[in-house]
PDB file of C-alpha atoms in Angstrom:
ATOM      1  CA  MET A   1      50.681  68.189  45.967  1.00 51.00           C
ATOM      2  CA  GLU A   2      48.526  67.125  48.878  1.00 69.00           C
ATOM      3  CA  GLY A   3      50.519  67.490  52.099  1.00 82.00           C
ATOM      4  CA  THR A   4      54.321  67.571  51.903  1.00 85.00           C
ATOM      5  CA  VAL A   5      56.857  65.347  50.167  1.00 88.00           C
ATOM      6  CA  PHE A   6      57.035  63.466  53.473  1.00 93.00           C
ATOM      7  CA  THR A   7      53.335  62.585  53.627  1.00 92.00           C
ATOM      8  CA  PRO A   8      53.590  59.138  51.917  1.00 94.00           C
ATOM      9  CA  ALA A   9      56.573  58.133  54.082  1.00 95.00           C
ATOM     10  CA  LEU A  10      54.797  59.198  57.271  1.00 96.00           C
ATOM     11  CA  GLU A  11      51.786  57.131  56.278  1.00 96.00           C
ATOM     12  CA  GLY A  12      54.022  54.171  55.446  1.00 97.00           C
ATOM     13  CA  ILE A  13      55.867  54.241  58.771  1.00 97.00           C
ATOM     14  CA  LYS A  14      52.618  53.274  60.512  1.00 97.00           C
ATOM     15  CA  HIS A  15      52.662  49.923  58.704  1.00 97.00           C
ATOM     16  CA  VAL A  16      56.313  48.905  59.099  1.00 98.00           C
ATOM     17  CA  LYS A  17      55.745  46.744  62.174  1.00 97.00           C
ATOM     18  CA  SER A  18      53.658  43.583  62.346  1.00 96.00           C
ATOM     19  CA  GLU A  19      51.102  43.126  65.122  1.00 94.00           C
ATOM     20  CA  ASN A  20      53.857  41.349  67.047  1.00 95.00           C
ATOM     21  CA  GLY A  21      56.156  44.327  66.643  1.00 96.00           C
ATOM     22  CA  GLU A  22      58.403  42.731  64.028  1.00 97.00           C
ATOM     23  CA  MET A  23      59.883  44.723  61.173  1.00 97.00           C
ATOM     24  CA  LEU A  24      58.199  43.849  57.874  1.00 98.00           C
ATOM     25  CA  THR A  25      60.320  43.809  54.736  1.00 98.00           C
ATOM     26  CA  MET A  26      58.179  45.504  52.099  1.00 98.00           C
ATOM     27  CA  PRO A  27      56.638  48.210  54.301  1.00 98.00           C
ATOM     28  CA  PHE A  28      60.130  49.208  55.486  1.00 98.00           C
ATOM     29  CA  LEU A  29      61.446  49.316  51.923  1.00 98.00           C
ATOM     30  CA  GLN A  30      58.376  51.289  50.833  1.00 97.00           C
ATOM     31  CA  VAL A  31      59.137  53.997  53.389  1.00 97.00           C
ATOM     32  CA  CYS A  32      62.703  54.202  52.073  1.00 97.00           C
ATOM     33  CA  LYS A  33      61.308  54.444  48.531  1.00 96.00           C
ATOM     34  CA  HIS A  34      59.003  57.257  49.592  1.00 95.00           C
ATOM     35  CA  ILE A  35      62.064  59.226  50.682  1.00 94.00           C
ATOM     36  CA  LEU A  36      63.582  59.081  47.188  1.00 93.00           C
ATOM     37  CA  PRO A  37      61.409  61.978  45.893  1.00 90.00           C
ATOM     38  CA  VAL A  38      62.667  64.062  48.827  1.00 89.00           C
ATOM     39  CA  ILE A  39      66.249  63.244  47.822  1.00 91.00           C
ATOM     40  CA  ASP A  40      65.420  64.253  44.245  1.00 89.00           C
ATOM     41  CA  LYS A  41      64.795  67.773  45.469  1.00 88.00           C
ATOM     42  CA  PHE A  42      68.447  68.038  46.499  1.00 88.00           C
ATOM     43  CA  GLY A  43      69.485  67.725  42.869  1.00 86.00           C
ATOM     44  CA  ALA A  44      73.087  66.828  42.016  1.00 84.00           C
ATOM     45  CA  ALA A  45      74.257  66.961  45.636  1.00 85.00           C
ATOM     46  CA  MET A  46      72.462  63.714  46.389  1.00 89.00           C
ATOM     47  CA  THR A  47      73.035  61.721  43.211  1.00 87.00           C
ATOM     48  CA  LEU A  48      75.427  59.353  44.999  1.00 84.00           C
ATOM     49  CA  VAL A  49      73.128  58.870  47.954  1.00 89.00           C
ATOM     50  CA  LYS A  50      70.118  58.281  45.760  1.00 91.00           C
ATOM     51  CA  SER A  51      71.775  55.640  43.598  1.00 91.00           C
ATOM     52  CA  ASP A  52      73.135  53.924  46.711  1.00 91.00           C
ATOM     53  CA  ILE A  53      69.728  53.863  48.404  1.00 95.00           C
ATOM     54  CA  GLY A  54      67.973  52.795  45.206  1.00 95.00           C
ATOM     55  CA  GLY A  55      70.448  49.960  44.640  1.00 96.00           C
ATOM     56  CA  ASN A  56      70.085  48.631  48.164  1.00 97.00           C
ATOM     57  CA  ILE A  57      66.289  48.799  48.050  1.00 98.00           C
ATOM     58  CA  THR A  58      66.335  46.849  44.768  1.00 97.00           C
ATOM     59  CA  ARG A  59      68.676  44.219  46.225  1.00 97.00           C
ATOM     60  CA  LEU A  60      66.492  43.646  49.283  1.00 98.00           C
ATOM     61  CA  GLU A  61      63.291  43.765  47.270  1.00 98.00           C
ATOM     62  CA  SER A  62      64.575  41.141  44.809  1.00 97.00           C
ATOM     63  CA  LYS A  63      65.415  38.842  47.698  1.00 97.00           C
ATOM     64  CA  TYR A  64      61.978  39.374  49.197  1.00 98.00           C
ATOM     65  CA  LEU A  65      60.261  38.674  45.868  1.00 98.00           C
ATOM     66  CA  SER A  66      62.235  35.445  45.487  1.00 97.00           C
ATOM     67  CA  SER A  67      60.366  34.002  48.487  1.00 97.00           C
ATOM     68  CA  GLN A  68      57.842  36.383  49.985  1.00 96.00           C
ATOM     69  CA  GLU A  69      56.728  34.124  52.783  1.00 96.00           C
ATOM     70  CA  GLN A  70      60.269  33.295  53.849  1.00 97.00           C
ATOM     71  CA  PHE A  71      61.418  36.914  53.735  1.00 97.00           C
ATOM     72  CA  ASN A  72      58.293  38.659  54.983  1.00 97.00           C
ATOM     73  CA  LEU A  73      60.249  39.794  58.050  1.00 97.00           C
ATOM     74  CA  LEU A  74      63.119  42.138  57.278  1.00 97.00           C
ATOM     75  CA  TYR A  75      65.715  40.413  59.427  1.00 98.00           C
ATOM     76  CA  SER A  76      65.041  36.925  58.064  1.00 97.00           C
ATOM     77  CA  MET A  77      67.258  37.514  55.028  1.00 96.00           C
ATOM     78  CA  VAL A  78      70.108  38.594  57.281  1.00 97.00           C
ATOM     79  CA  GLN A  79      69.710  35.583  59.562  1.00 97.00           C
ATOM     80  CA  ILE A  80      69.927  33.212  56.607  1.00 96.00           C
ATOM     81  CA  GLU A  81      73.086  34.904  55.333  1.00 96.00           C
ATOM     82  CA  VAL A  82      74.667  34.911  58.789  1.00 96.00           C
ATOM     83  CA  GLU A  83      74.026  31.172  59.092  1.00 96.00           C
ATOM     84  CA  ALA A  84      75.408  30.598  55.592  1.00 96.00           C
ATOM     85  CA  LYS A  85      78.414  32.831  56.403  1.00 95.00           C
ATOM     86  CA  THR A  86      77.697  35.001  53.345  1.00 95.00           C
ATOM     87  CA  ALA A  87      76.544  38.088  55.261  1.00 94.00           C
ATOM     88  CA  LYS A  88      79.832  39.960  54.870  1.00 92.00           C
ATOM     89  CA  GLY A  89      79.840  39.709  51.076  1.00 92.00           C
ATOM     90  CA  SER A  90      79.595  43.042  49.305  1.00 89.00           C
ATOM     91  CA  SER A  91      76.482  41.933  47.416  1.00 93.00           C
ATOM     92  CA  SER A  92      74.728  40.423  50.445  1.00 96.00           C
ATOM     93  CA  CYS A  93      71.339  41.587  51.683  1.00 97.00           C
ATOM     94  CA  THR A  94      72.941  42.137  55.077  1.00 97.00           C
ATOM     95  CA  ASN A  95      75.284  44.636  53.480  1.00 95.00           C
ATOM     96  CA  GLY A  96      72.344  46.156  51.617  1.00 96.00           C
ATOM     97  CA  LEU A  97      70.322  46.630  54.797  1.00 97.00           C
ATOM     98  CA  LEU A  98      73.323  48.032  56.647  1.00 96.00           C
ATOM     99  CA  TRP A  99      74.096  50.683  54.027  1.00 95.00           C
ATOM    100  CA  LEU A 100      70.434  51.480  53.455  1.00 97.00           C
ATOM    101  CA  THR A 101      70.034  52.079  57.189  1.00 97.00           C
ATOM    102  CA  ARG A 102      73.176  54.221  57.279  1.00 96.00           C
ATOM    103  CA  ALA A 103      72.010  56.311  54.333  1.00 95.00           C
ATOM    104  CA  MET A 104      68.695  56.836  56.111  1.00 97.00           C
ATOM    105  CA  ASP A 105      70.609  57.808  59.280  1.00 97.00           C
ATOM    106  CA  PHE A 106      72.370  60.444  57.219  1.00 96.00           C
ATOM    107  CA  LEU A 107      69.084  61.809  55.887  1.00 95.00           C
ATOM    108  CA  VAL A 108      67.449  61.864  59.317  1.00 96.00           C
ATOM    109  CA  ALA A 109      70.505  63.707  60.699  1.00 97.00           C
ATOM    110  CA  LEU A 110      70.283  66.141  57.796  1.00 95.00           C
ATOM    111  CA  PHE A 111      66.583  66.813  58.325  1.00 95.00           C
ATOM    112  CA  ARG A 112      67.232  67.173  62.039  1.00 96.00           C
ATOM    113  CA  ASN A 113      69.918  69.777  61.263  1.00 96.00           C
ATOM    114  CA  LEU A 114      67.434  71.715  59.150  1.00 94.00           C
ATOM    115  CA  LEU A 115      65.096  71.801  62.143  1.00 94.00           C
ATOM    116  CA  ASP A 116      67.689  72.601  64.782  1.00 96.00           C
ATOM    117  CA  HIS A 117      69.851  75.074  62.854  1.00 96.00           C
ATOM    118  CA  PRO A 118      67.674  77.516  60.925  1.00 92.00           C
ATOM    119  CA  ASP A 119      70.743  79.666  60.256  1.00 94.00           C
ATOM    120  CA  TRP A 120      72.778  76.905  58.564  1.00 95.00           C
ATOM    121  CA  SER A 121      73.157  76.734  54.813  1.00 93.00           C
ATOM    122  CA  MET A 122      72.083  73.509  53.144  1.00 93.00           C
ATOM    123  CA  SER A 123      75.657  72.455  52.409  1.00 91.00           C
ATOM    124  CA  GLN A 124      76.604  73.054  56.054  1.00 93.00           C
ATOM    125  CA  ALA A 125      73.664  70.919  57.191  1.00 94.00           C
ATOM    126  CA  CYS A 126      74.673  68.190  54.711  1.00 93.00           C
ATOM    127  CA  THR A 127      78.350  68.201  55.651  1.00 92.00           C
ATOM    128  CA  ASP A 128      77.621  68.068  59.370  1.00 95.00           C
ATOM    129  CA  SER A 129      75.185  65.171  59.046  1.00 95.00           C
ATOM    130  CA  TYR A 130      77.621  63.325  56.786  1.00 93.00           C
ATOM    131  CA  SER A 131      80.416  63.626  59.340  1.00 93.00           C
ATOM    132  CA  LYS A 132      78.069  62.374  62.086  1.00 94.00           C
ATOM    133  CA  THR A 133      76.857  59.333  60.159  1.00 95.00           C
ATOM    134  CA  LEU A 134      78.411  57.952  56.982  1.00 90.00           C
ATOM    135  CA  LYS A 135      81.880  59.428  57.041  1.00 90.00           C
ATOM    136  CA  LYS A 136      83.449  57.021  59.520  1.00 91.00           C
ATOM    137  CA  PHE A 137      82.421  54.062  57.367  1.00 91.00           C
ATOM    138  CA  HIS A 138      83.578  55.497  54.056  1.00 86.00           C
ATOM    139  CA  GLY A 139      87.013  55.122  52.546  1.00 83.00           C
ATOM    140  CA  TRP A 140      88.941  58.116  51.263  1.00 85.00           C
ATOM    141  CA  LEU A 141      87.490  57.988  47.755  1.00 79.00           C
ATOM    142  CA  ALA A 142      83.838  57.866  48.797  1.00 81.00           C
ATOM    143  CA  SER A 143      84.474  60.529  51.394  1.00 84.00           C
ATOM    144  CA  SER A 144      86.092  62.873  48.857  1.00 86.00           C
ATOM    145  CA  SER A 145      83.291  62.366  46.328  1.00 85.00           C
ATOM    146  CA  PHE A 146      80.746  63.053  49.007  1.00 83.00           C
ATOM    147  CA  THR A 147      82.458  66.211  50.183  1.00 83.00           C
ATOM    148  CA  VAL A 148      82.519  67.572  46.636  1.00 85.00           C
ATOM    149  CA  ALA A 149      78.861  66.646  46.076  1.00 84.00           C
ATOM    150  CA  MET A 150      77.765  68.459  49.242  1.00 81.00           C
ATOM    151  CA  LYS A 151      78.992  71.708  47.727  1.00 83.00           C
ATOM    152  CA  LEU A 152      76.242  71.319  45.119  1.00 86.00           C
ATOM    153  CA  ALA A 153      73.502  71.395  47.747  1.00 87.00           C
ATOM    154  CA  PRO A 154      70.569  73.610  46.763  1.00 89.00           C
ATOM    155  CA  ASP A 155      69.559  76.862  48.360  1.00 90.00           C
ATOM    156  CA  ARG A 156      67.887  76.083  51.647  1.00 90.00           C
ATOM    157  CA  LYS A 157      64.839  78.288  51.211  1.00 89.00           C
ATOM    158  CA  LYS A 158      64.151  76.971  47.715  1.00 87.00           C
ATOM    159  CA  PHE A 159      64.442  73.414  48.983  1.00 88.00           C
ATOM    160  CA  MET A 160      62.006  74.022  51.844  1.00 86.00           C
ATOM    161  CA  ASP A 161      59.518  75.653  49.466  1.00 85.00           C
ATOM    162  CA  VAL A 162      59.704  72.716  47.068  1.00 83.00           C
ATOM    163  CA  ILE A 163      59.224  70.004  49.688  1.00 85.00           C
ATOM    164  CA  GLY A 164      56.490  71.883  51.521  1.00 80.00           C
ATOM    165  CA  GLY A 165      53.690  71.381  49.002  1.00 74.00           C
ATOM    166  CA  SER A 166      50.416  72.278  50.662  1.00 78.00           C
ATOM    167  CA  GLY A 167      51.515  71.093  54.105  1.00 81.00           C
ATOM    168  CA  ASP A 168      53.773  72.142  56.963  1.00 88.00           C
ATOM    169  CA  ALA A 169      57.261  70.989  55.960  1.00 88.00           C
ATOM    170  CA  MET A 170      58.892  71.601  59.344  1.00 91.00           C
ATOM    171  CA  ALA A 171      56.185  69.721  61.234  1.00 93.00           C
ATOM    172  CA  ASP A 172      56.439  66.774  58.851  1.00 94.00           C
ATOM    173  CA  ILE A 173      60.237  66.714  59.042  1.00 94.00           C
ATOM    174  CA  GLU A 174      59.967  66.629  62.826  1.00 96.00           C
ATOM    175  CA  LYS A 175      57.425  63.818  62.645  1.00 97.00           C
ATOM    176  CA  PHE A 176      59.537  61.863  60.174  1.00 96.00           C
ATOM    177  CA  CYS A 177      62.710  62.134  62.275  1.00 97.00           C
ATOM    178  CA  THR A 178      60.852  61.166  65.445  1.00 97.00           C
ATOM    179  CA  THR A 179      59.008  58.166  64.023  1.00 97.00           C
ATOM    180  CA  PHE A 180      61.647  56.798  61.639  1.00 98.00           C
ATOM    181  CA  SER A 181      64.720  57.063  63.900  1.00 97.00           C
ATOM    182  CA  PRO A 182      63.598  54.296  66.299  1.00 97.00           C
ATOM    183  CA  LEU A 183      63.165  51.913  63.346  1.00 98.00           C
ATOM    184  CA  LEU A 184      66.695  52.668  62.163  1.00 98.00           C
ATOM    185  CA  GLU A 185      68.011  52.153  65.695  1.00 97.00           C
ATOM    186  CA  GLU A 186      66.281  48.801  65.772  1.00 97.00           C
ATOM    187  CA  ASN A 187      68.040  47.824  62.541  1.00 97.00           C
ATOM    188  CA  HIS A 188      71.390  48.789  64.051  1.00 97.00           C
ATOM    189  CA  LYS A 189      70.689  46.816  67.216  1.00 97.00           C
ATOM    190  CA  PHE A 190      69.797  43.755  65.212  1.00 97.00           C
ATOM    191  CA  LEU A 191      72.818  44.108  62.907  1.00 97.00           C
ATOM    192  CA  ALA A 192      75.059  44.594  65.950  1.00 96.00           C
ATOM    193  CA  SER A 193      73.618  41.439  67.525  1.00 96.00           C
ATOM    194  CA  VAL A 194      74.913  39.437  64.551  1.00 95.00           C
ATOM    195  CA  GLY A 195      78.220  41.325  64.439  1.00 93.00           C
ATOM    196  CA  MET A 196      77.423  43.243  61.274  1.00 92.00           C
ATOM    197  CA  ASP A 197      76.959  46.846  62.347  1.00 91.00           C
ATOM    198  CA  GLU A 198      80.556  48.022  62.024  1.00 88.00           C
ATOM    199  CA  LEU A 199      81.394  46.932  58.475  1.00 82.00           C
ATOM    200  CA  LYS A 200      83.236  49.593  56.520  1.00 83.00           C
ATOM    201  CA  ALA A 201      83.194  50.303  52.812  1.00 74.00           C
ATOM    202  CA  SER A 202      85.893  48.368  51.000  1.00 58.00           C
TER     203      SER A 202
END
């Protein structure tokens, strides 16, 4: 493998914004897709997260493909739903973007933990990042499932070896966290501006 598992995502991040600084739908979704192989390396611990992310990417991508010109900008699909008062629906694109962003927050927090806490086990890093990000939005059932899944986290050293490929895993993780976090923050700001950033899981 040329570079690390993060290499395609890092390349993709460069293309997420238009020349006017607007978030583009497909490039953003592509970056999220590029993170799926990283999640694969966690094995069973991340099955829930992966299916959640995959489902939300598919939902947003389908909407984009239904009218590429109309939905070229990521927030356009949310604006339309907000105007139509359908944004809060569980199958809305707004909901999809919100949970996709939250899942990515969780992963960034997890990768950040791996950088900042070399002595932590993988399950400790996972549990801490979960409590900082997704937990407050999850109901009891999701939270319990998640807590159980985290116990299946792989051995940290093995994980780092697998994602490293021929590149410097730690440097790429650092780069990913630094360059992707501002995009996620921008999503939250936008969602907050339309009153959609605090929705909880039903």
